[in-house]
Tab-separated table of C-alpha atoms and ligand atoms in Angstrom:
chain	number	residue	atom	x	y	z
A	1	MET	CA	0.000	0.000	0.000
A	2	LYS	CA	2.740	2.385	1.010
A	3	THR	CA	4.727	1.902	-2.191
A	4	TYR	CA	1.533	2.447	-4.208
A	5	VAL	CA	0.991	5.867	-2.559
A	6	LEU	CA	4.593	6.758	-3.105
A	7	LYS	CA	4.372	5.745	-6.733
A	8	ASP	CA	1.321	7.914	-7.162
A	9	GLU	CA	3.074	10.856	-5.595
A	10	ARG	CA	6.059	10.226	-7.759
A	11	LYS	CA	3.822	10.204	-10.814
A	12	LYS	CA	2.494	13.595	-9.810
A	13	GLU	CA	6.002	14.838	-9.348
A	14	LEU	CA	7.072	13.597	-12.750
A	15	LYS	CA	4.159	15.475	-14.276
A	16	LEU	CA	5.412	18.610	-12.571
A	17	LEU	CA	8.881	17.861	-13.857
A	18	ASP	CA	7.449	17.771	-17.338
A	19	LYS	CA	5.671	21.065	-16.727
A	20	ALA	CA	8.874	22.662	-15.448
A	21	LEU	CA	10.761	21.564	-18.545
A	22	GLN	CA	8.005	22.855	-20.801
A	23	LYS	CA	8.183	26.206	-19.051
A	24	ILE	CA	11.922	26.423	-19.667
A	25	SER	CA	11.499	25.418	-23.322
A	26	ARG	CA	8.802	27.938	-24.294
A	27	LYS	CA	9.830	29.501	-27.585
A	28	GLU	CA	8.828	32.992	-26.354
A	29	LEU	CA	11.171	32.800	-23.367
A	30	PRO	CA	14.481	33.812	-24.988
A	31	HIS	CA	12.759	36.842	-26.529
A	32	ILE	CA	11.257	37.895	-23.205
A	33	LEU	CA	14.632	37.424	-21.511
A	34	HIS	CA	16.342	39.471	-24.184
A	35	VAL	CA	13.911	42.334	-23.571
A	36	GLN	CA	14.557	42.011	-19.816
A	37	GLN	CA	18.278	42.159	-20.449
A	38	ALA	CA	17.751	45.327	-22.508
A	39	ILE	CA	15.720	46.836	-19.632
A	40	LEU	CA	18.591	46.210	-17.217
A	41	ARG	CA	21.204	47.395	-19.662
A	42	ALA	CA	19.366	50.651	-20.403
A	43	SER	CA	18.628	51.203	-16.696
A	44	ASP	CA	22.318	50.772	-15.847
A	45	GLU	CA	23.252	53.154	-18.648
A	46	TYR	CA	20.772	55.779	-17.412
A	47	MET	CA	22.027	55.468	-13.840
A	48	TYR	CA	25.628	55.726	-15.040
A	49	LYS	CA	24.881	58.863	-17.056
A	50	LYS	CA	23.106	60.430	-14.072
A	51	GLY	CA	26.042	59.692	-11.763
A	52	VAL	CA	24.153	57.214	-9.573
A	53	THR	CA	26.569	54.803	-7.886
A	54	ARG	CA	25.797	51.100	-8.186
A	55	ILE	CA	26.073	49.096	-4.952
A	56	MET	CA	26.107	45.290	-4.839
A	57	PRO	CA	23.128	43.708	-3.093
A	58	ILE	CA	22.911	42.653	0.534
A	59	MET	CA	21.069	39.319	0.648
A	60	ILE	CA	20.940	38.573	4.386
A	61	ALA	CA	21.056	41.057	7.251
A	62	PRO	CA	19.928	41.552	10.880
A	63	ILE	CA	17.217	43.984	9.687
A	64	THR	CA	15.156	44.165	6.546
A	65	ASP	CA	12.049	45.911	5.229
A	66	THR	CA	9.090	45.631	7.635
A	67	LEU	CA	6.673	45.694	4.634
A	68	ASN	CA	3.052	46.731	5.003
A	69	HIS	CA	1.581	43.319	4.348
A	70	ASP	CA	2.079	39.869	5.880
A	71	VAL	CA	4.523	37.471	4.322
A	72	GLU	CA	5.921	34.268	5.821
A	73	ASP	CA	9.022	34.656	7.966
A	74	CYS	CA	12.340	33.585	6.576
A	75	GLU	CA	14.970	34.011	9.238
A	76	LEU	CA	18.238	32.172	9.500
A	77	LYS	CA	21.101	32.025	11.950
A	78	TYR	CA	24.718	32.786	11.228
A	79	GLU	CA	27.521	33.089	13.785
A	80	GLY	CA	24.903	32.911	16.536
A	81	GLN	CA	23.113	35.969	15.130
A	82	LYS	CA	19.648	36.180	13.625
A	83	PHE	CA	19.488	37.203	9.988
A	84	ASN	CA	16.601	38.007	7.685
A	85	ILE	CA	16.599	37.365	3.985
A	86	THR	CA	16.305	40.725	2.261
A	87	LYS	CA	12.758	41.889	1.546
A	88	SER	CA	14.145	45.212	0.365
A	89	MET	CA	17.284	47.194	1.115
A	90	ILE	CA	15.399	50.281	2.313
A	91	PHE	CA	17.360	50.613	5.591
A	92	HIS	CA	20.681	49.870	3.937
A	93	LYS	CA	19.876	52.579	1.393
A	94	GLN	CA	19.252	55.118	4.152
A	95	ILE	CA	22.242	54.052	6.238
A	96	MET	CA	24.793	54.077	3.420
A	97	LEU	CA	23.798	57.633	2.555
A	98	SER	CA	25.069	58.674	5.993
A	99	SER	CA	28.461	58.774	4.246
A	100	PRO	CA	29.349	62.327	3.242
A	101	TYR	CA	30.851	60.782	0.086
A	102	LEU	CA	27.736	58.997	-1.207
A	103	ASP	CA	24.759	60.990	-2.503
A	104	LYS	CA	22.963	58.886	-5.094
A	105	ILE	CA	22.979	55.097	-5.031
A	106	TYR	CA	21.134	52.153	-6.563
A	107	ILE	CA	21.137	48.401	-6.268
A	108	VAL	CA	19.890	45.729	-8.637
A	109	SER	CA	18.482	43.954	-5.640
A	110	PRO	CA	17.139	40.394	-5.335
A	111	ASN	CA	14.337	40.325	-2.758
A	112	VAL	CA	12.531	37.411	-1.113
A	113	ARG	CA	8.942	37.926	0.027
A	114	LEU	CA	7.131	34.705	0.845
A	115	GLU	CA	3.699	35.898	-0.245
A	116	GLN	CA	0.456	34.092	0.541
A	117	GLU	CA	-1.254	32.493	-2.432
A	118	GLU	CA	-4.138	34.630	-3.661
A	119	GLU	CA	-6.660	33.670	-6.266
A	120	GLY	CA	-6.225	35.516	-9.541
A	121	ASP	CA	-2.908	37.018	-8.431
A	122	LYS	CA	-0.958	37.818	-11.580
A	123	ARG	CA	1.680	40.133	-10.188
A	124	HIS	CA	3.557	38.499	-7.295
A	125	LEU	CA	6.636	36.294	-7.317
A	126	PHE	CA	8.016	35.062	-4.001
A	127	GLU	CA	11.441	36.149	-5.159
A	128	PHE	CA	12.084	38.928	-7.623
A	129	THR	CA	14.556	41.666	-8.469
A	130	GLN	CA	14.047	45.373	-8.066
A	131	VAL	CA	16.136	48.304	-9.221
A	132	ASP	CA	16.200	50.147	-5.915
A	133	PHE	CA	17.546	53.716	-5.669
A	134	GLU	CA	17.837	56.457	-3.080
A	135	PHE	CA	19.004	60.074	-3.321
A	136	LYS	CA	20.225	62.344	-0.548
A	137	GLY	CA	18.323	65.603	-0.124
A	138	ALA	CA	15.767	64.602	-2.756
A	139	SER	CA	12.029	65.245	-2.736
A	140	MET	CA	9.127	63.355	-4.204
A	141	ASP	CA	9.254	65.614	-7.296
A	142	ASP	CA	12.926	64.807	-7.854
A	143	VAL	CA	12.148	61.081	-7.812
A	144	PHE	CA	9.213	61.540	-10.214
A	145	GLU	CA	11.358	63.430	-12.685
A	146	PHE	CA	14.186	60.904	-12.397
A	147	GLN	CA	11.941	57.862	-12.833
A	148	GLU	CA	9.992	59.407	-15.703
A	149	GLY	CA	13.308	60.025	-17.451
A	150	LEU	CA	14.351	56.455	-16.781
A	151	VAL	CA	11.141	54.941	-18.145
A	152	LYS	CA	11.406	57.052	-21.279
A	153	TYR	CA	15.094	56.214	-21.739
A	154	VAL	CA	14.537	52.482	-21.230
A	155	PHE	CA	11.454	52.289	-23.449
A	156	ASP	CA	13.106	54.261	-26.270
A	157	TYR	CA	16.126	51.955	-26.033
A	158	ILE	CA	13.961	48.839	-26.163
A	159	LYS	CA	11.895	50.066	-29.096
A	160	LYS	CA	15.125	50.500	-31.024
A	161	GLU	CA	17.028	47.418	-29.848
A	162	CYS	CA	14.261	44.828	-29.523
A	163	ALA	CA	12.179	45.322	-32.685
A	164	ASP	CA	12.693	41.662	-33.688
A	165	GLU	CA	11.635	40.495	-30.242
A	166	PHE	CA	8.344	42.399	-30.478
A	167	LYS	CA	7.681	40.958	-33.916
A	168	THR	CA	8.290	37.400	-32.695
A	169	LEU	CA	6.159	37.953	-29.603
A	170	GLY	CA	3.420	39.297	-31.845
A	171	ILE	CA	2.926	42.564	-29.960
A	172	GLY	CA	3.128	46.220	-30.927
A	173	THR	CA	5.092	48.915	-29.145
A	174	SER	CA	2.520	51.704	-28.804
A	175	HIS	CA	2.283	51.010	-25.031
A	176	LEU	CA	5.937	52.124	-24.859
A	177	ASP	CA	5.224	55.586	-26.289
A	178	VAL	CA	5.090	57.363	-22.958
A	179	THR	CA	4.386	61.035	-22.448
A	180	ILE	CA	6.164	62.639	-19.521
A	181	PRO	CA	5.526	63.972	-16.943
A	182	PHE	CA	3.105	61.254	-15.841
A	183	LYS	CA	-0.207	62.282	-14.295
A	184	ARG	CA	-0.468	62.225	-10.517
A	185	TYR	CA	-3.455	61.036	-8.523
A	186	THR	CA	-3.937	60.543	-4.808
A	187	THR	CA	-5.239	57.256	-3.462
A	188	GLN	CA	-8.198	59.162	-1.932
A	189	GLU	CA	-9.339	60.762	-5.160
A	190	LEU	CA	-9.224	57.474	-7.076
A	191	LYS	CA	-10.898	55.593	-4.231
A	192	ALA	CA	-13.700	58.164	-4.159
A	193	LYS	CA	-14.115	57.702	-7.896
A	194	TYR	CA	-13.765	53.917	-8.282
A	195	GLY	CA	-14.195	52.336	-4.837
A	196	ASP	CA	-11.949	49.745	-3.188
A	197	ASP	CA	-10.536	48.304	-6.441
A	198	PHE	CA	-9.467	51.752	-7.550
A	199	GLU	CA	-5.913	50.773	-8.401
A	200	GLU	CA	-6.904	48.019	-10.788
A	201	ILE	CA	-9.797	49.927	-12.336
A	202	ALA	CA	-7.734	53.085	-12.863
A	203	SER	CA	-4.886	51.034	-14.340
A	204	LYS	CA	-7.268	49.279	-16.749
A	205	LYS	CA	-8.662	52.619	-17.910
A	206	ALA	CA	-5.246	54.218	-18.315
A	207	THR	CA	-3.160	54.238	-21.490
A	208	GLN	CA	-0.174	55.972	-19.847
A	209	PRO	CA	1.707	55.162	-16.630
A	210	PHE	CA	0.640	57.339	-13.696
A	211	TRP	CA	1.664	58.149	-10.127
A	212	LEU	CA	-0.476	57.099	-7.218
A	213	ILE	CA	0.396	59.228	-4.196
A	214	ASN	CA	-0.295	58.909	-0.479
A	215	HIS	CA	-0.408	55.373	0.904
A	216	LYS	CA	-0.689	54.566	4.580
A	217	ARG	CA	2.110	52.026	4.963
A	218	GLU	CA	5.609	51.473	6.428
A	219	PHE	CA	7.018	53.675	9.201
A	220	TYR	CA	9.928	54.826	7.059
A	221	ASP	CA	7.751	56.605	4.459
A	222	ALA	CA	7.384	60.245	5.500
A	223	GLU	CA	4.122	61.588	6.826
A	224	ASP	CA	3.223	65.038	5.518
A	225	LEU	CA	3.435	67.136	8.657
A	226	GLU	CA	1.371	69.888	7.043
A	227	LYS	CA	-1.402	67.375	6.443
A	228	PRO	CA	-1.152	64.723	9.186
A	229	GLY	CA	-2.519	61.362	8.110
A	230	THR	CA	-1.263	61.831	4.557
A	231	TYR	CA	2.056	60.483	3.293
A	232	ARG	CA	4.702	61.658	0.859
A	233	ASN	CA	5.006	58.277	-0.807
A	234	TYR	CA	3.995	56.908	-4.168
A	235	ASP	CA	3.584	53.993	-6.532
A	236	LEU	CA	4.052	54.062	-10.271
A	237	ILE	CA	1.135	52.288	-11.923
A	238	TRP	CA	1.540	50.630	-15.308
A	239	PRO	CA	-1.501	51.163	-17.566
A	240	TYR	CA	-3.732	48.590	-19.346
A	241	GLY	CA	-4.360	46.706	-16.090
A	242	TYR	CA	-0.721	45.888	-15.276
A	243	ILE	CA	-0.946	47.923	-12.037
A	244	GLU	CA	1.859	48.559	-9.559
A	245	GLY	CA	5.378	48.709	-10.970
A	246	LEU	CA	7.280	50.767	-8.378
A	247	SER	CA	6.994	51.903	-4.772
A	248	GLY	CA	8.880	54.624	-2.969
A	249	GLY	CA	8.706	57.679	-0.815
A	250	GLU	CA	10.337	60.539	0.961
A	251	ARG	CA	11.627	59.077	4.214
A	252	GLU	CA	11.292	59.708	7.897
A	253	TYR	CA	14.836	60.421	9.079
A	254	LYS	CA	14.474	62.337	12.335
A	255	TYR	CA	14.745	60.373	15.571
A	256	ASP	CA	11.441	61.514	17.110
A	257	ARG	CA	9.530	61.010	13.868
A	258	ILE	CA	10.937	57.499	13.356
A	259	LEU	CA	10.022	56.531	16.920
A	260	THR	CA	6.538	58.026	16.628
A	261	ARG	CA	5.840	56.149	13.404
A	262	MET	CA	7.351	52.886	14.732
A	263	ARG	CA	5.151	53.052	17.829
A	264	GLU	CA	2.103	53.848	15.764
A	265	LEU	CA	2.721	50.735	13.669
A	266	GLY	CA	3.936	48.466	16.485
A	267	VAL	CA	7.431	47.883	15.072
A	268	ASP	CA	9.894	45.937	17.287
A	269	GLU	CA	12.167	48.776	18.448
A	270	ASN	CA	14.741	46.401	19.904
A	271	ALA	CA	15.322	44.765	16.529
A	272	PHE	CA	15.936	48.241	15.109
A	273	ARG	CA	18.022	49.564	18.020
A	274	ASN	CA	21.120	50.298	15.971
A	275	TYR	CA	19.141	52.027	13.235
A	276	ILE	CA	17.373	54.059	15.914
A	277	GLU	CA	20.739	54.908	17.481
A	278	LEU	CA	21.943	56.317	14.152
A	279	ALA	CA	18.788	58.418	13.911
A	280	LYS	CA	19.327	59.633	17.478
A	281	GLU	CA	22.833	60.754	16.553
A	282	GLY	CA	21.379	62.582	13.532
A	283	LYS	CA	23.273	60.330	11.125
A	284	ILE	CA	20.342	59.332	8.922
A	285	PRO	CA	20.115	61.937	6.165
A	286	LYS	CA	17.020	63.283	4.470
A	287	THR	CA	16.437	61.092	1.414
A	288	ALA	CA	13.834	59.940	-1.060
A	289	GLY	CA	13.860	56.982	-3.378
A	290	ALA	CA	12.009	54.093	-4.909
A	291	GLY	CA	12.406	50.660	-6.423
A	292	PHE	CA	10.882	49.263	-9.598
A	293	GLY	CA	10.270	45.582	-10.136
A	294	VAL	CA	12.325	44.270	-13.036
A	295	GLU	CA	10.008	41.344	-13.768
A	296	ARG	CA	6.993	43.645	-13.525
A	297	MET	CA	8.484	46.017	-16.068
A	298	THR	CA	9.355	43.062	-18.311
A	299	ARG	CA	5.804	41.751	-18.018
A	300	PHE	CA	4.370	45.137	-18.978
A	301	VAL	CA	6.809	45.699	-21.828
A	302	CYS	CA	6.223	42.190	-23.226
A	303	GLN	CA	2.477	42.365	-22.448
A	304	GLN	CA	2.427	38.988	-20.720
A	305	LYS	CA	-0.690	37.596	-19.015
A	306	GLU	CA	0.981	37.085	-15.658
A	307	ILE	CA	4.295	37.824	-14.051
A	308	ASP	CA	5.361	34.183	-13.882
A	309	ASP	CA	5.354	34.217	-17.704
A	310	VAL	CA	8.673	36.094	-17.587
A	311	THR	CA	10.471	33.680	-15.229
A	312	VAL	CA	12.503	30.620	-16.187
A	313	PHE	CA	11.580	28.670	-13.037
A	314	THR	CA	8.152	29.205	-11.522
A	315	ARG	CA	8.199	31.569	-8.558
A	316	LYS	CA	4.459	32.079	-8.354
A	317	PRO	CA	3.025	31.713	-4.820
A	318	GLY	CA	1.031	28.553	-4.174
A	319	GLU	CA	2.811	26.146	-6.547
A	320	THR	CA	4.881	23.025	-5.903
A	321	TYR	CA	8.490	23.814	-6.660
A	322	LEU	CA	10.955	21.278	-8.041
A	323	PHE	CA	13.858	23.581	-8.749
B	401	LIG	N1	12.067	49.853	-2.701
B	401	LIG	C1	10.921	50.450	-2.074
B	401	LIG	C2	11.236	51.813	-1.550
B	401	LIG	O1	12.256	52.358	-1.902
B	401	LIG	C3	10.334	49.625	-1.017
B	401	LIG	C4	9.886	48.318	-1.567
B	401	LIG	O2	10.763	47.531	-1.868
B	401	LIG	O3	8.664	48.091	-1.705
B	401	LIG	O4	10.434	52.368	-0.831
B	402	MG	MG1	4.944	48.197	-3.443
């Protein structure tokens, strides 16, 4: 009986093995990957031209992004110390800018977020890469201008370099003709207009990327002190229903503000004691930044049904994983 069950399970596994191989062997894949490579290449070029210093990623650290939604824990121990696998390098971005010699930095940063499976979810991978940047002394408007320039630069590059790819994938490029600056909406105004699913509805109606401003989320995103309860943070929303492609914000950097926001959100202050100490000593500078998802941009550019269509190995939440 036992062997029979095992055999059955093995059969299931072999089916999955077949599925995994089919995924790797899709004829569209090399074209999608080539476009993704062009996205990274053009992004690097843009950063280089703008004098933004590239930093190598941190993959495990004692602190990582607190995120504003629940994901499964993934801690590990090293040298008797607790480490987290990087969810984003937000705190490392802020801390490294304490150097008087670093002003503008970015990381092509692999992040692990063990998301819950959600029906109809087309935009989460449990590991992904973001191009994550942070600028000293910058405001929200500086980040908007920078990112709009980047999107335009990258899309123009791709239209030129990847014409064959688009032909083979059977898609046009009109969705890459962006007009900058992008429109800006607040979450409240879109919610009043479209209800709870405002992000998706507005994205489906849109034919140009747009900014969605003011989200109540992590403690490190700055609250607007002139309008308490509103936040100087933002998402970039891809149009045609592809929704969120970037998140960022101006940051809290003053000791009392960081503590106030941490207490409001119930963040474990002990885990952040060294970060808090830096803030207390006035070493965390005023910054703003953002990170855009590479796979999300690739999905939008290649007009793929779901984000897992741009990966080689499935990283969609709720699957069985062989590799
Ligand atoms: N990278 C984002 C930021 O700069 C945070 C995130 O990863 O969602 O705010
Ligand atoms: Mg986000």
